[in-house]
Short mmCIF file of C-alpha atoms and ligand atoms in Angstrom, two decimals:
data_model
loop_
_atom_site.label_atom_id
_atom_site.label_comp_id
_atom_site.label_asym_id
_atom_site.label_seq_id
_atom_site.Cartn_x
_atom_site.Cartn_y
_atom_site.Cartn_z
CA MET A 978 -22.62 -9.96 5.99
CA ALA A 979 -22.05 -13.73 5.66
CA PHE A 980 -18.68 -13.19 3.93
CA ALA A 981 -17.51 -10.60 6.44
CA THR A 982 -18.42 -12.70 9.47
CA SER A 983 -16.94 -15.96 8.22
CA ALA A 984 -13.61 -14.33 7.33
CA LEU A 985 -13.32 -12.77 10.77
CA VAL A 986 -14.27 -16.01 12.52
CA ARG A 987 -11.58 -17.80 10.47
CA SER A 988 -9.07 -15.15 11.51
CA LEU A 989 -10.03 -15.54 15.18
CA SER A 990 -9.83 -19.32 15.17
CA THR A 991 -6.44 -19.52 13.41
CA SER A 992 -4.74 -16.95 15.59
CA ALA A 993 -6.53 -17.20 18.96
CA SER A 994 -4.11 -19.73 20.43
CA ARG A 995 -1.10 -17.58 19.61
CA GLN A 996 -2.16 -14.01 20.37
CA ALA A 997 -5.21 -11.79 20.71
CA ALA A 998 -6.93 -11.39 17.35
CA ILE A 999 -6.85 -8.08 15.58
CA LYS A 1000 -10.31 -6.48 15.65
CA HIS A 1001 -9.76 -2.74 15.32
CA VAL A 1002 -7.39 -1.48 12.65
CA THR A 1003 -6.14 2.07 12.12
CA VAL A 1004 -5.02 2.89 8.59
CA ILE A 1005 -3.00 6.10 8.30
CA GLY A 1006 -3.09 7.65 4.83
CA GLY A 1007 -6.25 7.89 2.75
CA GLY A 1008 -4.56 7.91 -0.67
CA LEU A 1009 -4.21 5.12 -3.25
CA MET A 1010 -3.00 2.46 -0.82
CA GLY A 1011 -4.67 3.55 2.43
CA THR A 1012 -8.12 3.43 0.83
CA GLY A 1013 -7.47 -0.03 -0.62
CA ILE A 1014 -6.17 -1.43 2.68
CA THR A 1015 -9.14 0.10 4.55
CA GLN A 1016 -11.51 -1.51 2.05
CA VAL A 1017 -10.14 -5.06 2.26
CA ALA A 1018 -9.89 -4.91 6.06
CA ALA A 1019 -13.51 -3.70 6.33
CA GLN A 1020 -14.72 -6.25 3.75
CA SER A 1021 -13.33 -9.03 5.95
CA GLY A 1022 -15.19 -7.84 9.06
CA HIS A 1023 -12.59 -5.69 10.82
CA ASN A 1024 -13.51 -2.32 12.30
CA VAL A 1025 -11.29 0.17 10.52
CA THR A 1026 -10.58 3.86 11.03
CA MET A 1027 -8.90 5.58 8.10
CA CYS A 1028 -6.96 8.76 8.98
CA ASP A 1029 -5.44 11.50 6.87
CA VAL A 1030 -4.43 15.12 7.35
CA SER A 1031 -7.67 16.82 6.25
CA ASP A 1032 -11.38 16.19 6.20
CA ASP A 1033 -11.46 16.80 2.45
CA ILE A 1034 -8.91 14.01 1.82
CA VAL A 1035 -10.66 11.43 4.01
CA GLN A 1036 -14.01 12.23 2.40
CA LYS A 1037 -12.51 11.77 -1.08
CA GLY A 1038 -10.91 8.54 0.15
CA LEU A 1039 -14.28 7.27 1.35
CA ALA A 1040 -15.82 8.02 -2.07
CA ARG A 1041 -12.98 6.10 -3.75
CA ILE A 1042 -13.68 3.10 -1.46
CA GLN A 1043 -17.37 3.20 -2.39
CA ASP A 1044 -16.54 3.16 -6.12
CA SER A 1045 -14.16 0.26 -5.73
CA LEU A 1046 -16.55 -1.67 -3.48
CA LYS A 1047 -19.29 -1.32 -6.10
CA ARG A 1048 -16.98 -3.05 -8.59
CA VAL A 1049 -16.33 -5.87 -6.12
CA VAL A 1050 -20.06 -6.27 -5.42
CA LYS A 1051 -20.91 -6.29 -9.14
CA LYS A 1052 -18.46 -9.12 -9.69
CA LYS A 1053 -19.03 -11.16 -6.53
CA TYR A 1054 -22.81 -10.86 -6.27
CA LYS A 1055 -23.83 -10.58 -9.92
CA ASP A 1056 -26.67 -13.10 -9.39
CA ASP A 1057 -27.81 -11.81 -6.00
CA PRO A 1058 -28.16 -8.01 -5.81
CA THR A 1059 -29.84 -8.15 -2.38
CA ALA A 1060 -26.88 -9.99 -0.84
CA GLY A 1061 -24.60 -7.59 -2.72
CA GLN A 1062 -26.29 -4.55 -1.16
CA LYS A 1063 -26.03 -6.18 2.29
CA PHE A 1064 -22.32 -6.79 1.75
CA PHE A 1065 -21.83 -3.20 0.58
CA ASP A 1066 -23.69 -1.76 3.59
CA SER A 1067 -21.99 -3.96 6.19
CA THR A 1068 -18.55 -3.14 4.76
CA MET A 1069 -19.20 0.61 4.82
CA GLU A 1070 -20.56 0.31 8.39
CA ASN A 1071 -17.17 -1.11 9.42
CA ILE A 1072 -15.37 2.07 8.28
CA ARG A 1073 -14.81 5.30 10.24
CA ILE A 1074 -12.80 8.30 9.14
CA ASP A 1075 -10.77 10.70 11.30
CA THR A 1076 -8.06 13.34 11.13
CA ASN A 1077 -6.71 12.90 14.67
CA VAL A 1078 -4.35 9.91 14.48
CA GLU A 1079 -3.27 10.04 18.13
CA ARG A 1080 -6.88 9.83 19.34
CA VAL A 1081 -7.63 6.85 17.09
CA ALA A 1082 -4.39 5.01 17.87
CA ALA A 1083 -5.12 5.22 21.60
CA SER A 1084 -7.59 2.33 21.21
CA THR A 1085 -6.53 0.12 18.33
CA ASP A 1086 -4.99 -3.33 17.84
CA LEU A 1087 -3.06 -2.65 14.63
CA VAL A 1088 -1.78 0.53 12.98
CA ILE A 1089 -1.01 0.28 9.26
CA GLU A 1090 0.84 3.30 7.92
CA ALA A 1091 0.38 4.19 4.22
CA ILE A 1092 1.55 7.80 4.02
CA ILE A 1093 4.06 9.52 1.74
CA GLU A 1094 7.30 7.55 1.07
CA ASN A 1095 9.53 9.71 3.27
CA LEU A 1096 11.58 8.24 6.14
CA ASP A 1097 11.65 11.35 8.30
CA ILE A 1098 7.85 11.86 8.12
CA LYS A 1099 7.14 8.17 8.81
CA GLN A 1100 9.53 8.18 11.81
CA LYS A 1101 7.91 11.29 13.30
CA LEU A 1102 4.44 9.78 12.89
CA PHE A 1103 5.35 6.47 14.58
CA SER A 1104 7.26 8.23 17.35
CA SER A 1105 4.14 10.19 18.32
CA LEU A 1106 1.87 7.12 18.04
CA ASP A 1107 4.23 5.02 20.18
CA LYS A 1108 3.53 7.33 23.13
CA VAL A 1109 -0.28 6.94 22.97
CA ALA A 1110 -1.00 3.46 21.58
CA PRO A 1111 -1.77 0.64 24.03
CA GLN A 1112 0.95 -1.83 24.98
CA HIS A 1113 -0.45 -4.64 22.79
CA THR A 1114 -0.83 -2.54 19.61
CA ILE A 1115 1.20 -3.67 16.61
CA PHE A 1116 2.67 -1.12 14.19
CA ALA A 1117 3.16 -1.92 10.49
CA SER A 1118 4.37 0.11 7.53
CA ASN A 1119 3.25 -0.36 3.92
CA THR A 1120 6.48 1.22 2.64
CA SER A 1121 7.60 0.23 -0.88
CA SER A 1122 11.30 0.73 -0.39
CA LEU A 1123 12.38 2.03 3.03
CA PRO A 1124 13.97 -0.27 5.63
CA ILE A 1125 11.41 -1.26 8.30
CA LYS A 1126 14.21 -1.16 10.90
CA ASP A 1127 14.81 2.54 10.14
CA ILE A 1128 11.10 3.44 10.24
CA ALA A 1129 10.78 1.64 13.61
CA SER A 1130 13.91 3.24 15.07
CA THR A 1131 12.05 6.08 16.83
CA CYS A 1132 9.75 3.63 18.69
CA GLU A 1133 10.10 1.76 21.98
CA ARG A 1134 7.95 -1.14 20.68
CA GLN A 1135 10.60 -2.63 18.40
CA ASP A 1136 9.27 -6.17 18.92
CA ARG A 1137 5.75 -5.15 17.86
CA PHE A 1138 6.80 -3.60 14.57
CA GLY A 1139 6.89 -5.08 11.06
CA GLY A 1140 6.09 -4.49 7.41
CA LEU A 1141 2.81 -5.26 5.63
CA HIS A 1142 3.42 -4.53 1.96
CA PHE A 1143 0.21 -4.53 -0.08
CA PHE A 1144 0.05 -4.13 -3.87
CA ASN A 1145 -1.88 -1.67 -6.01
CA PRO A 1146 -4.85 -2.00 -6.63
CA VAL A 1147 -5.25 -3.58 -3.18
CA PRO A 1148 -8.78 -5.00 -3.74
CA VAL A 1149 -7.48 -6.91 -6.81
CA MET A 1150 -3.86 -7.86 -6.10
CA LYS A 1151 -3.65 -11.12 -4.18
CA LEU A 1152 -0.29 -10.74 -2.40
CA VAL A 1153 0.92 -9.24 0.87
CA GLU A 1154 4.60 -9.30 1.81
CA VAL A 1155 5.02 -9.68 5.58
CA VAL A 1156 8.35 -8.18 6.58
CA ARG A 1157 10.32 -8.76 9.76
CA PHE A 1158 13.54 -7.14 10.92
CA GLY A 1159 15.83 -8.32 13.73
CA ALA A 1160 13.65 -7.06 16.59
CA THR A 1161 10.23 -8.20 15.25
CA SER A 1162 8.92 -10.90 17.60
CA ASN A 1163 7.58 -14.23 16.37
CA GLU A 1164 4.15 -13.31 17.81
CA THR A 1165 4.08 -10.03 15.88
CA PHE A 1166 5.17 -11.70 12.66
CA GLN A 1167 2.47 -14.36 13.13
CA SER A 1168 -0.21 -11.74 13.89
CA LEU A 1169 0.69 -9.80 10.75
CA THR A 1170 0.63 -12.99 8.68
CA ASP A 1171 -2.75 -13.99 10.16
CA PHE A 1172 -4.10 -10.52 9.41
CA GLY A 1173 -2.87 -10.61 5.79
CA GLN A 1174 -4.62 -13.95 5.34
CA ALA A 1175 -7.78 -12.77 7.13
CA VAL A 1176 -8.14 -9.97 4.56
CA GLY A 1177 -8.03 -12.60 1.82
CA LYS A 1178 -4.43 -12.33 0.63
CA THR A 1179 -1.67 -14.86 0.10
CA THR A 1180 1.25 -13.90 2.31
CA VAL A 1181 4.97 -14.33 1.78
CA SER A 1182 7.65 -13.86 4.41
CA CYS A 1183 10.36 -11.29 3.67
CA LYS A 1184 13.50 -10.14 5.37
CA ASP A 1185 14.04 -6.40 5.71
CA THR A 1186 16.17 -6.15 2.56
CA PRO A 1187 15.79 -3.31 -0.02
CA GLY A 1188 12.54 -3.74 -1.98
CA PHE A 1189 11.68 -6.97 -0.11
CA ILE A 1190 10.93 -9.54 -2.88
CA VAL A 1191 8.69 -7.93 -5.50
CA ASN A 1192 10.21 -4.45 -5.69
CA ARG A 1193 13.79 -5.78 -5.61
CA LEU A 1194 13.00 -7.36 -8.97
CA LEU A 1195 10.36 -4.96 -10.32
CA VAL A 1196 12.06 -1.60 -9.69
CA PRO A 1197 15.30 -2.32 -11.67
CA TYR A 1198 13.16 -3.48 -14.62
CA MET A 1199 11.11 -0.27 -14.50
CA MET A 1200 14.23 1.86 -14.10
CA GLU A 1201 15.78 0.27 -17.18
CA ALA A 1202 12.60 1.03 -19.14
CA VAL A 1203 12.93 4.73 -18.20
CA ARG A 1204 16.62 4.63 -19.22
CA MET A 1205 15.66 3.13 -22.62
CA LEU A 1206 13.21 5.98 -23.17
CA GLU A 1207 15.80 8.58 -22.07
CA ARG A 1208 18.38 7.07 -24.45
CA GLY A 1209 15.82 7.40 -27.27
CA GLU A 1210 15.85 3.65 -28.03
CA ALA A 1211 12.04 3.30 -28.14
CA SER A 1212 8.91 5.28 -27.31
CA ALA A 1213 7.01 4.79 -24.04
CA ARG A 1214 4.05 3.44 -26.03
CA ASP A 1215 6.20 0.87 -27.89
CA ILE A 1216 7.98 -0.27 -24.70
CA ASP A 1217 4.60 -0.73 -23.00
CA THR A 1218 3.16 -2.62 -25.96
CA ALA A 1219 6.26 -4.81 -26.15
CA MET A 1220 6.13 -5.80 -22.48
CA LYS A 1221 2.38 -6.49 -22.56
CA LEU A 1222 2.34 -8.52 -25.76
CA GLY A 1223 5.86 -9.97 -25.61
CA ALA A 1224 6.20 -10.72 -21.91
CA GLY A 1225 2.54 -11.05 -20.88
CA TYR A 1226 2.54 -8.24 -18.29
CA PRO A 1227 -0.92 -6.72 -17.61
CA MET A 1228 0.53 -3.20 -17.85
CA GLY A 1229 3.67 -1.84 -19.49
CA PRO A 1230 6.29 -0.11 -17.28
CA PHE A 1231 5.14 3.43 -18.11
CA GLU A 1232 1.48 2.59 -17.57
CA LEU A 1233 2.49 1.06 -14.25
CA CYS A 1234 4.57 4.13 -13.25
CA ASP A 1235 1.52 6.30 -13.93
CA TYR A 1236 -0.68 3.87 -11.99
CA VAL A 1237 1.65 3.78 -8.95
CA GLY A 1238 2.18 7.57 -9.00
CA LEU A 1239 5.28 9.36 -10.29
CA ASP A 1240 5.83 11.09 -6.93
CA THR A 1241 6.03 7.72 -5.17
CA THR A 1242 8.23 6.43 -8.01
CA LYS A 1243 10.59 9.40 -7.57
CA PHE A 1244 10.79 8.93 -3.77
CA ILE A 1245 11.65 5.23 -4.17
CA VAL A 1246 14.52 5.91 -6.59
CA GLN A 1247 15.77 8.87 -4.54
CA GLY A 1248 15.86 6.74 -1.37
CA TRP A 1249 17.80 3.91 -3.02
CA HIS A 1250 20.21 6.41 -4.60
CA GLU A 1251 20.94 7.87 -1.16
CA LEU A 1252 21.60 4.36 0.21
CA ASP A 1253 23.93 3.43 -2.68
CA PRO A 1254 25.11 6.58 -4.51
CA ASP A 1255 27.68 4.69 -6.64
CA GLN A 1256 25.09 2.35 -8.19
CA PRO A 1257 24.37 3.80 -11.69
CA LEU A 1258 21.01 2.02 -11.90
CA PHE A 1259 19.68 4.09 -8.97
CA LYS A 1260 20.70 7.45 -10.45
CA PRO A 1261 17.60 9.70 -10.38
CA SER A 1262 15.81 10.23 -13.69
CA GLU A 1263 15.67 13.81 -14.99
CA LEU A 1264 12.55 12.91 -16.96
CA VAL A 1265 10.65 11.58 -13.92
CA ASN A 1266 11.82 14.52 -11.77
CA LYS A 1267 10.66 17.00 -14.44
CA LEU A 1268 7.19 15.41 -14.69
CA VAL A 1269 6.81 15.50 -10.88
CA ALA A 1270 7.96 19.15 -10.75
CA GLU A 1271 5.24 19.95 -13.31
CA GLY A 1272 2.61 18.26 -11.10
CA LYS A 1273 2.28 15.36 -13.57
CA LEU A 1274 1.98 12.56 -11.01
CA GLY A 1275 0.31 9.95 -13.25
CA MET A 1276 -3.31 8.78 -13.20
CA LYS A 1277 -4.08 10.42 -9.86
CA SER A 1278 -3.34 13.93 -11.22
CA GLY A 1279 -4.71 13.30 -14.74
CA GLU A 1280 -1.33 13.25 -16.49
CA GLY A 1281 2.05 11.50 -16.26
CA PHE A 1282 3.77 9.68 -19.10
CA TYR A 1283 0.27 9.59 -20.62
CA SER A 1284 -2.72 11.93 -20.38
CA TYR A 1285 -5.89 10.71 -18.64
CA LYS A 1286 -7.87 13.90 -19.13
CA LYS A 1287 -11.32 13.33 -20.59
C1 LIG R 2564 15.33 6.04 -12.89
C2 LIG R 2564 13.92 6.31 -12.57
C3 LIG R 2564 13.08 5.20 -12.97
C4 LIG R 2564 11.83 5.17 -12.21
C5 LIG R 2564 11.19 3.82 -12.28
C6 LIG R 2564 11.09 3.19 -10.96
C7 LIG R 2564 9.69 2.72 -10.74
C8 LIG R 2564 9.51 2.17 -9.38
C9 LIG R 2564 8.06 1.88 -9.15
C10 LIG R 2564 7.88 0.77 -8.16
C11 LIG R 2564 6.50 0.78 -7.64
C12 LIG R 2564 6.31 -0.10 -6.48
C13 LIG R 2564 4.98 0.12 -5.87
C14 LIG R 2564 4.58 -0.87 -4.82
O1 LIG R 2564 5.44 -0.90 -3.74
C15 LIG R 2564 4.34 -2.26 -5.30
C16 LIG R 2564 3.19 -2.33 -6.26
O2 LIG R 2564 2.04 -2.19 -5.92
S1 LIG R 2564 3.62 -2.61 -7.86
C17 LIG R 2564 2.12 -2.57 -8.73
C18 LIG R 2564 1.49 -3.91 -8.77
N1 LIG R 2564 0.31 -3.84 -9.60
C19 LIG R 2564 0.30 -4.19 -10.86
O3 LIG R 2564 1.29 -4.64 -11.40
C20 LIG R 2564 -0.99 -3.96 -11.59
C21 LIG R 2564 -0.96 -4.50 -12.95
N2 LIG R 2564 -2.22 -4.24 -13.61
C22 LIG R 2564 -3.29 -5.05 -13.49
O4 LIG R 2564 -3.27 -6.06 -12.82
C23 LIG R 2564 -4.51 -4.63 -14.26
O5 LIG R 2564 -4.12 -3.80 -15.30
C24 LIG R 2564 -5.59 -3.91 -13.37
C25 LIG R 2564 -5.03 -2.73 -12.60
C26 LIG R 2564 -6.22 -4.92 -12.39
C27 LIG R 2564 -6.69 -3.35 -14.27
O6 LIG R 2564 -7.10 -4.37 -15.11
P1 LIG R 2564 -7.77 -4.06 -16.52
O7 LIG R 2564 -8.23 -5.36 -17.10
O8 LIG R 2564 -6.89 -3.23 -17.31
O9 LIG R 2564 -8.98 -3.11 -16.18
P2 LIG R 2564 -10.40 -3.43 -15.61
O10 LIG R 2564 -10.91 -2.10 -15.21
O11 LIG R 2564 -11.20 -4.25 -16.58
O12 LIG R 2564 -10.17 -4.29 -14.28
C28 LIG R 2564 -10.01 -5.70 -14.27
C29 LIG R 2564 -10.81 -6.26 -13.10
O13 LIG R 2564 -10.29 -5.75 -11.87
C30 LIG R 2564 -11.31 -5.01 -11.20
N3 LIG R 2564 -10.73 -3.82 -10.59
C31 LIG R 2564 -9.79 -3.05 -11.14
N4 LIG R 2564 -9.46 -2.06 -10.30
C32 LIG R 2564 -10.23 -2.22 -9.22
C33 LIG R 2564 -10.34 -1.52 -7.99
N5 LIG R 2564 -9.60 -0.45 -7.70
N6 LIG R 2564 -11.23 -1.99 -7.07
C34 LIG R 2564 -11.98 -3.06 -7.32
N7 LIG R 2564 -11.90 -3.79 -8.45
C35 LIG R 2564 -11.05 -3.36 -9.39
C36 LIG R 2564 -12.31 -4.63 -12.26
O14 LIG R 2564 -13.59 -4.45 -11.72
C37 LIG R 2564 -12.25 -5.83 -13.18
O15 LIG R 2564 -13.04 -6.87 -12.67
P3 LIG R 2564 -13.81 -7.84 -13.71
O16 LIG R 2564 -14.65 -6.93 -14.52
O17 LIG R 2564 -12.75 -8.52 -14.50
O18 LIG R 2564 -14.56 -8.76 -12.86
N1 LIG R 2565 1.20 3.63 -5.03
C1 LIG R 2565 1.53 2.33 -5.01
O1 LIG R 2565 1.37 1.64 -6.02
C2 LIG R 2565 2.07 1.71 -3.76
C3 LIG R 2565 2.07 0.30 -3.64
C4 LIG R 2565 2.56 -0.29 -2.46
C5 LIG R 2565 3.05 0.52 -1.44
N2 LIG R 2565 3.03 1.87 -1.59
C6 LIG R 2565 3.49 2.68 -0.45
O2 LIG R 2565 2.34 3.08 0.30
C7 LIG R 2565 2.56 4.39 0.86
C8 LIG R 2565 1.45 5.31 0.38
O3 LIG R 2565 1.46 5.39 -1.02
P1 LIG R 2565 0.19 5.93 -1.83
O4 LIG R 2565 0.42 5.56 -3.24
O5 LIG R 2565 -1.05 5.54 -1.14
O6 LIG R 2565 0.39 7.51 -1.67
P2 LIG R 2565 -0.69 8.65 -1.88
O7 LIG R 2565 0.09 9.87 -2.23
O8 LIG R 2565 -1.78 8.21 -2.76
O9 LIG R 2565 -1.31 8.84 -0.42
C9 LIG R 2565 -0.57 9.23 0.70
C10 LIG R 2565 -1.51 9.89 1.68
O10 LIG R 2565 -0.82 10.08 2.92
C11 LIG R 2565 -1.29 11.29 3.47
N3 LIG R 2565 -0.34 11.75 4.48
C12 LIG R 2565 0.88 12.28 4.29
N4 LIG R 2565 1.45 12.54 5.49
C13 LIG R 2565 0.57 12.16 6.44
C14 LIG R 2565 0.58 12.16 7.87
N5 LIG R 2565 1.62 12.62 8.55
N6 LIG R 2565 -0.49 11.66 8.52
C15 LIG R 2565 -1.55 11.19 7.84
N7 LIG R 2565 -1.61 11.16 6.49
C16 LIG R 2565 -0.56 11.64 5.80
C17 LIG R 2565 -1.44 12.22 2.28
O11 LIG R 2565 -2.31 13.30 2.58
C18 LIG R 2565 -2.00 11.26 1.23
O12 LIG R 2565 -3.41 11.28 1.21
C19 LIG R 2565 3.97 4.79 0.46
O13 LIG R 2565 4.85 4.41 1.47
C20 LIG R 2565 4.21 3.96 -0.81
O14 LIG R 2565 5.57 3.74 -1.05
C21 LIG R 2565 2.55 2.50 -2.71
#
């Protein structure tokens, strides 16, 4: 409890003079990213409601959070299991689950959207939330590749809209990109930055340009790895080994594709191809599309470039 309380107090004291502190957070999407964002927000003392489309999905999401939290507790409280159990319990007490996003958003300070990487679906979601959320509520998207301005376009609250781009796995990765577009107010940008820091991350400021900072550099590298494989220049295993041992990356590009999810990977490339159809780098990959069509979505489905079946 000590950790949770002190982080929230820090968040209140740094941001109180500028705007009301964020206490209740709604996370929409209980998949890879939504569960991670829910976990770090709850760990730092925020009340969080995680929403998805079915009870089964939110229950599975909750189980994933418990597994991840156990790993955090094991590491952080290895010499004090009693404090570790207290931390585990207080974090889980901060989490609620729901399938009715409109009801939850009607009384929340911050909505973080982490649903499928599809502009139309994100726009429809925010348009409906904009009608029910209180005036002060800030909206943020965790999109990997879509313009924040376009996602916000169906909302009245343009000034209270920005991007909060977390990295996978959220409990481990230390960065959050805070994204502002032309209409994002200074207060909103500051609130999002304060929130990112309150959940224990280092924040960087990004303009609303394709891929922000990290993905603008990471995605072309990963695309070129897929092209190398398609051209038959090296195997996936050898490319991964080369980038881990020769460039010091923790995962090779194909391991990372499987970790991120090949469906998400496909949506990112498809979106950028639609924005710039003449750019050969963004041409969709037949190999990735085939794997997705076969339901091979990477680690989350048990198979992608590699098999994870036991
Ligand atoms: C033309 C078509 C081409 C298509 C290609 C285009 C591709 C485009 C894709 C772009 C994707 C963008 C996605 C997104 O927008 C941005 C991202 O998120 S990018 C991904 C960023 N993440 C990474 O790069 C991860 C790199 N990997 C790692 O850092 C590590 O491998 C790992 C995941 C941390 C795992 O580490 P390992 O050492 O292998 O494994 P361990 O299990 O020992 O874990 C180490 C350490 O971490 C703790 N831990 C791991 N996972 C969790 C968890 N979920 N929760 C809590 N804790 C966790 C674990 O307990 C260990 O702790 P320790 O024991 O060391 O104390
Ligand atoms: N996977 C990554 O490594 C990663 C990293 C950073 C950002 N992102 C971005 O985060 C977002 C989510 O990615 P993910 O990997 O968590 O995807 P995921 O497929 O694991 O989870 C998405 C979840 O959203 C739910 N969902 C879909 N439509 C919904 C709706 N209308 N309302 C409520 N829930 C809905 C789905 O049921 C699913 O559980 C995407 O925008 C993605 O680009 C992904």
